[in-house]
């Protein structure tokens, strides 16, 4: 009889192409040996060429999903992805308080503010962006915006190390415990440099820039890898460092699928059982 694994909850939308959203979260949880729980927020119509449309799930159904799994199975860590509307964001924030997830509780909470498309265009209306700033960020253990989302949320355009620090400071003012400013979208830079800080000494995490166009689901995979490590008891710097190594390998192993952007791949964890994240 196997022991029960740790659990992680994703509150996010689906991806009909299977490369991002809850599908990316669940396969990342699985690859970390964590049992995935789901509160679905939207059903998207998308493929490798992009999103053609979506239907949001009613806010009361989203909150009912969270309460159902939290009350019965327990949640060791949680994350958000696509939340679609201000109404859903506000409902999720209220429900997290009710089930004791987030800052001030024993259950870490990761906010991946899915607010920009792969081309940098806004995916959310301003009222939803404001709800992320005021409702989710103050409850977050760590937030994980990419550079396009940083610009939408703070107005700061990150172009170098100094503006990266400025962006992190601006994001911390919204109230999260930690901020991770991801550098993958700074495409002219030789390396991918992420900045992690809680307002004290910043931690720079540098990794190679891998030559591939197939990066669909990379942000979701990074955030869910952090969530997996937190669910298993890691502290934030350790969780982020492990997730950084994980996503680097996933991008290196990304594969073409369809006529557009293929997904990053965690399949290497199944094929290469002798490799650990520490190597």
CSV table of C-alpha atoms in Angstrom, one decimal:
chain,number,residue,atom,x,y,z
A,1,UNK,CA,0.0,0.0,0.0
A,2,UNK,CA,1.5,3.3,-1.1
A,3,UNK,CA,1.5,6.3,1.2
A,4,UNK,CA,-0.7,9.3,0.3
A,5,UNK,CA,1.2,11.9,-1.6
A,6,UNK,CA,1.2,15.6,-0.9
A,7,UNK,CA,-1.6,17.6,-2.6
A,8,UNK,CA,-1.6,20.8,-4.7
A,9,UNK,CA,-4.6,22.7,-5.9
A,10,UNK,CA,-4.6,24.6,-9.3
A,11,UNK,CA,-7.3,27.2,-9.7
A,12,UNK,CA,-7.1,27.9,-13.4
A,13,UNK,CA,-8.6,27.5,-16.9
A,14,UNK,CA,-8.2,24.5,-19.2
A,15,UNK,CA,-6.2,24.4,-22.5
A,16,UNK,CA,-7.8,22.3,-25.2
A,17,UNK,CA,-4.4,21.9,-26.7
A,18,UNK,CA,-3.1,20.3,-23.5
A,19,UNK,CA,0.1,22.4,-23.2
A,20,UNK,CA,-0.9,25.1,-20.6
A,21,UNK,CA,-3.5,25.8,-18.0
A,22,UNK,CA,-4.6,23.0,-15.7
A,23,UNK,CA,-3.3,20.4,-18.1
A,24,UNK,CA,0.3,21.8,-17.7
A,25,UNK,CA,-0.3,22.1,-13.9
A,26,UNK,CA,-1.4,18.5,-13.5
A,27,UNK,CA,1.4,17.0,-15.5
A,28,UNK,CA,3.9,19.1,-13.5
A,29,UNK,CA,2.3,18.0,-10.2
A,30,UNK,CA,2.5,14.4,-11.4
A,31,UNK,CA,6.1,14.7,-12.4
A,32,UNK,CA,6.9,15.9,-8.9
A,33,UNK,CA,5.0,13.1,-7.2
A,34,UNK,CA,2.2,15.4,-6.0
A,35,UNK,CA,-1.5,14.7,-6.3
A,36,UNK,CA,-3.2,17.4,-8.3
A,37,UNK,CA,-6.6,19.0,-7.3
A,38,UNK,CA,-8.5,21.3,-9.7
A,39,UNK,CA,-10.9,24.2,-9.5
A,40,UNK,CA,-11.7,25.0,-13.1
A,41,UNK,CA,-12.3,28.7,-13.9
A,42,UNK,CA,-12.7,28.7,-17.7
A,43,UNK,CA,-12.9,26.4,-20.7
A,44,UNK,CA,-10.7,27.7,-23.5
A,45,UNK,CA,-10.8,27.0,-27.2
A,46,UNK,CA,-7.2,27.0,-28.2
A,47,UNK,CA,-4.5,25.2,-30.0
A,48,UNK,CA,-0.8,25.8,-30.9
A,49,UNK,CA,-1.8,28.9,-32.9
A,50,UNK,CA,-3.5,30.7,-30.0
A,51,UNK,CA,-6.8,31.2,-28.1
A,52,UNK,CA,-9.9,31.4,-30.2
A,53,UNK,CA,-12.3,31.9,-27.3
A,54,UNK,CA,-13.3,30.9,-23.8
A,55,UNK,CA,-16.3,30.3,-21.6
A,56,UNK,CA,-15.9,31.2,-17.9
A,57,UNK,CA,-17.2,29.0,-15.2
A,58,UNK,CA,-19.7,30.7,-12.8
A,59,UNK,CA,-17.9,32.1,-9.8
A,60,UNK,CA,-20.1,30.1,-7.3
A,61,UNK,CA,-19.1,26.9,-9.1
A,62,UNK,CA,-15.4,27.9,-8.9
A,63,UNK,CA,-15.7,28.5,-5.1
A,64,UNK,CA,-17.7,25.2,-4.7
A,65,UNK,CA,-14.8,23.3,-6.3
A,66,UNK,CA,-12.3,24.8,-4.0
A,67,UNK,CA,-14.4,24.1,-0.9
A,68,UNK,CA,-15.1,20.5,-2.0
A,69,UNK,CA,-11.5,19.4,-2.3
A,70,UNK,CA,-10.1,21.5,0.5
A,71,UNK,CA,-12.7,20.3,3.0
A,72,UNK,CA,-12.3,16.6,2.1
A,73,UNK,CA,-8.8,16.0,0.8
A,74,UNK,CA,-6.8,18.9,2.2
A,75,UNK,CA,-4.5,21.2,0.3
A,76,UNK,CA,-0.8,21.4,1.0
A,77,UNK,CA,-0.2,24.3,-1.5
A,78,UNK,CA,-2.3,26.1,-4.1
A,79,UNK,CA,-1.8,28.2,-7.2
A,80,UNK,CA,-3.8,30.3,-9.6
A,81,UNK,CA,-3.6,30.6,-13.3
A,82,UNK,CA,-6.2,32.1,-15.7
A,83,UNK,CA,-9.0,33.6,-13.6
A,84,UNK,CA,-10.8,35.4,-16.4
A,85,UNK,CA,-12.9,38.0,-14.6
A,86,UNK,CA,-12.8,40.3,-11.5
A,87,UNK,CA,-15.8,38.5,-10.2
A,88,UNK,CA,-14.0,35.1,-10.2
A,89,UNK,CA,-10.9,36.7,-8.7
A,90,UNK,CA,-12.9,38.3,-5.8
A,91,UNK,CA,-14.7,35.0,-5.2
A,92,UNK,CA,-11.5,33.0,-5.2
A,93,UNK,CA,-9.9,35.4,-2.7
A,94,UNK,CA,-12.8,35.2,-0.3
A,95,UNK,CA,-12.9,31.4,-0.5
A,96,UNK,CA,-9.2,31.0,0.1
A,97,UNK,CA,-9.7,32.9,3.4
A,98,UNK,CA,-12.5,30.6,4.3
A,99,UNK,CA,-10.5,27.4,3.7
A,100,UNK,CA,-7.3,28.9,5.2
A,101,UNK,CA,-5.0,29.0,2.2
A,102,UNK,CA,-2.5,31.8,1.7
A,103,UNK,CA,-0.5,34.3,3.8
A,104,UNK,CA,-1.2,34.0,7.5
A,105,UNK,CA,-2.0,30.3,7.1
A,106,UNK,CA,0.0,27.0,6.9
A,107,UNK,CA,-0.8,26.6,3.2
A,108,UNK,CA,1.4,28.4,0.7
A,109,UNK,CA,-0.3,30.1,-2.2
A,110,UNK,CA,1.3,30.9,-5.6
A,111,UNK,CA,-0.2,33.5,-7.9
A,112,UNK,CA,0.7,33.2,-11.5
A,113,UNK,CA,-1.0,36.4,-12.8
A,114,UNK,CA,-2.0,35.2,-16.3
A,115,UNK,CA,-2.6,38.6,-17.8
A,116,UNK,CA,-0.7,38.7,-21.1
A,117,UNK,CA,-0.7,36.6,-24.2
A,118,UNK,CA,2.5,35.2,-25.7
A,119,UNK,CA,2.7,38.4,-27.9
A,120,UNK,CA,2.4,40.6,-24.8
A,121,UNK,CA,-1.2,41.7,-25.3
A,122,UNK,CA,-3.5,42.1,-22.3
A,123,UNK,CA,-5.8,39.2,-21.6
A,124,UNK,CA,-7.7,40.8,-18.8
A,125,UNK,CA,-9.7,44.0,-18.4
A,126,UNK,CA,-8.4,46.7,-16.1
A,127,UNK,CA,-10.9,45.8,-13.3
A,128,UNK,CA,-9.6,42.2,-13.3
A,129,UNK,CA,-6.0,43.4,-13.2
A,130,UNK,CA,-6.9,45.6,-10.2
A,131,UNK,CA,-8.5,42.7,-8.5
A,132,UNK,CA,-5.3,40.7,-8.9
A,133,UNK,CA,-3.3,43.6,-7.4
A,134,UNK,CA,-5.7,44.1,-4.5
A,135,UNK,CA,-7.3,40.7,-3.8
A,136,UNK,CA,-4.8,38.1,-4.8
A,137,UNK,CA,-1.3,39.6,-4.3
A,138,UNK,CA,-1.8,40.4,-0.6
A,139,UNK,CA,-2.7,36.8,0.0
A,140,UNK,CA,0.2,35.3,-2.0
A,141,UNK,CA,3.2,33.6,-0.7
A,142,UNK,CA,4.9,34.2,-4.0
A,143,UNK,CA,3.9,35.8,-7.3
A,144,UNK,CA,5.4,34.8,-10.7
A,145,UNK,CA,4.8,37.5,-13.4
A,146,UNK,CA,6.5,37.4,-16.7
A,147,UNK,CA,7.9,40.7,-18.0
A,148,UNK,CA,4.7,41.5,-20.1
A,149,UNK,CA,2.6,41.0,-17.0
A,150,UNK,CA,5.0,43.1,-14.9
A,151,UNK,CA,4.5,46.0,-17.4
A,152,UNK,CA,0.7,45.6,-17.3
A,153,UNK,CA,0.6,45.4,-13.5
A,154,UNK,CA,3.1,48.1,-12.6
A,155,UNK,CA,3.9,50.1,-15.7
A,156,UNK,CA,7.6,49.3,-15.4
A,157,UNK,CA,9.3,48.2,-18.6
A,158,UNK,CA,12.1,45.8,-17.7
A,159,UNK,CA,15.1,46.1,-19.9
A,160,UNK,CA,18.1,45.4,-17.6
A,161,UNK,CA,19.1,44.5,-14.0
A,162,UNK,CA,18.2,47.9,-12.6
A,163,UNK,CA,14.7,48.0,-14.0
A,164,UNK,CA,14.2,44.4,-12.9
A,165,UNK,CA,14.9,45.5,-9.3
A,166,UNK,CA,12.6,48.5,-9.8
A,167,UNK,CA,9.8,46.2,-11.0
A,168,UNK,CA,10.3,43.8,-8.1
A,169,UNK,CA,10.0,46.7,-5.6
A,170,UNK,CA,6.8,48.0,-7.3
A,171,UNK,CA,5.3,44.5,-7.2
A,172,UNK,CA,6.1,44.0,-3.5
A,173,UNK,CA,4.1,47.1,-2.7
A,174,UNK,CA,1.0,45.1,-3.6
A,175,UNK,CA,1.5,42.9,-0.6
A,176,UNK,CA,2.9,39.5,-1.5
A,177,UNK,CA,5.5,37.9,0.7
A,178,UNK,CA,7.8,37.1,-2.2
A,179,UNK,CA,8.1,38.3,-5.8
A,180,UNK,CA,9.7,36.4,-8.7
A,181,UNK,CA,10.3,38.5,-11.7
A,182,UNK,CA,10.9,36.1,-14.6
A,183,UNK,CA,13.3,37.1,-17.3
A,184,UNK,CA,12.4,34.7,-20.1
A,185,UNK,CA,10.7,37.4,-22.2
A,186,UNK,CA,13.8,39.6,-22.3
A,187,UNK,CA,14.7,37.9,-25.5
A,188,UNK,CA,17.8,39.9,-26.4
A,189,UNK,CA,19.6,38.9,-23.2
A,190,UNK,CA,22.1,36.1,-23.4
A,191,UNK,CA,20.8,34.3,-20.3
A,192,UNK,CA,17.4,34.0,-18.6
A,193,UNK,CA,17.8,35.8,-15.3
A,194,UNK,CA,15.0,35.7,-12.7
A,195,UNK,CA,14.9,37.9,-9.7
A,196,UNK,CA,13.4,36.6,-6.4
A,197,UNK,CA,13.0,38.9,-3.4
A,198,UNK,CA,11.0,39.4,-0.2
A,199,UNK,CA,12.2,42.9,0.1
A,200,UNK,CA,15.5,42.0,1.7
A,201,UNK,CA,18.5,40.7,-0.2
A,202,UNK,CA,17.5,39.9,-3.8
A,203,UNK,CA,18.3,36.5,-5.2
A,204,UNK,CA,19.3,36.3,-8.9
A,205,UNK,CA,18.7,33.0,-10.6
A,206,UNK,CA,20.5,32.7,-14.0
A,207,UNK,CA,20.1,30.0,-16.6
A,208,UNK,CA,20.8,29.4,-20.2
A,209,UNK,CA,18.5,30.8,-22.9
A,210,UNK,CA,17.5,27.8,-24.9
A,211,UNK,CA,17.0,28.2,-28.7
A,212,UNK,CA,13.4,27.0,-29.2
A,213,UNK,CA,10.1,28.5,-30.3
A,214,UNK,CA,8.2,25.8,-28.4
A,215,UNK,CA,7.6,27.5,-25.0
A,216,UNK,CA,3.8,27.1,-24.6
A,217,UNK,CA,2.9,26.5,-21.0
A,218,UNK,CA,6.3,27.6,-19.6
A,219,UNK,CA,4.9,30.0,-17.1
A,220,UNK,CA,2.2,27.6,-15.9
A,221,UNK,CA,4.8,24.9,-15.6
A,222,UNK,CA,7.2,27.1,-13.6
A,223,UNK,CA,4.5,28.2,-11.2
A,224,UNK,CA,3.2,24.7,-10.7
A,225,UNK,CA,6.7,23.4,-10.1
A,226,UNK,CA,7.1,26.0,-7.3
A,227,UNK,CA,3.8,25.0,-5.9
A,228,UNK,CA,4.8,21.3,-5.9
A,229,UNK,CA,8.0,22.0,-4.0
A,230,UNK,CA,6.1,24.2,-1.5
A,231,UNK,CA,3.5,21.4,-1.0
A,232,UNK,CA,6.3,19.1,0.0
A,233,UNK,CA,7.6,21.5,2.6
A,234,UNK,CA,10.4,23.5,0.8
A,235,UNK,CA,10.9,27.1,1.6
A,236,UNK,CA,10.4,29.7,-1.1
A,237,UNK,CA,14.0,30.2,-2.2
A,238,UNK,CA,14.5,26.4,-2.4
A,239,UNK,CA,11.2,25.9,-4.2
A,240,UNK,CA,12.0,28.6,-6.8
A,241,UNK,CA,15.5,27.3,-7.4
A,242,UNK,CA,14.3,23.8,-7.9
A,243,UNK,CA,11.5,25.0,-10.3
A,244,UNK,CA,14.1,27.0,-12.2
A,245,UNK,CA,16.1,23.9,-12.9
A,246,UNK,CA,13.0,22.0,-13.8
A,247,UNK,CA,11.7,24.5,-16.3
A,248,UNK,CA,15.1,24.8,-18.0
A,249,UNK,CA,15.0,21.1,-18.7
A,250,UNK,CA,11.4,21.2,-19.8
A,251,UNK,CA,12.2,24.0,-22.3
A,252,UNK,CA,15.2,22.0,-23.5
A,253,UNK,CA,12.9,19.0,-24.1
A,254,UNK,CA,10.1,21.0,-25.7
A,255,UNK,CA,8.6,19.5,-28.8
A,256,UNK,CA,6.8,20.8,-31.9
A,257,UNK,CA,3.1,20.1,-32.0
A,258,UNK,CA,0.7,21.6,-34.5
A,259,UNK,CA,1.4,24.6,-36.8
A,260,UNK,CA,2.3,27.1,-34.1
A,261,UNK,CA,4.0,27.0,-30.7
A,262,UNK,CA,4.6,23.6,-29.1
A,263,UNK,CA,4.6,22.9,-25.4
A,264,UNK,CA,7.4,22.6,-22.9
A,265,UNK,CA,7.8,19.1,-21.8
A,266,UNK,CA,8.2,17.4,-18.4
A,267,UNK,CA,8.3,14.0,-20.0
A,268,UNK,CA,12.1,13.8,-19.3
A,269,UNK,CA,11.2,13.0,-15.6
A,270,UNK,CA,9.6,9.8,-16.8
A,271,UNK,CA,12.3,8.8,-19.3
A,272,UNK,CA,15.4,9.7,-17.2
A,273,UNK,CA,14.8,8.3,-13.8
A,274,UNK,CA,18.4,8.5,-12.9
A,275,UNK,CA,18.4,12.3,-13.1
A,276,UNK,CA,17.6,14.4,-10.1
A,277,UNK,CA,16.8,18.2,-9.9
A,278,UNK,CA,20.0,18.7,-7.9
A,279,UNK,CA,22.2,17.4,-10.8
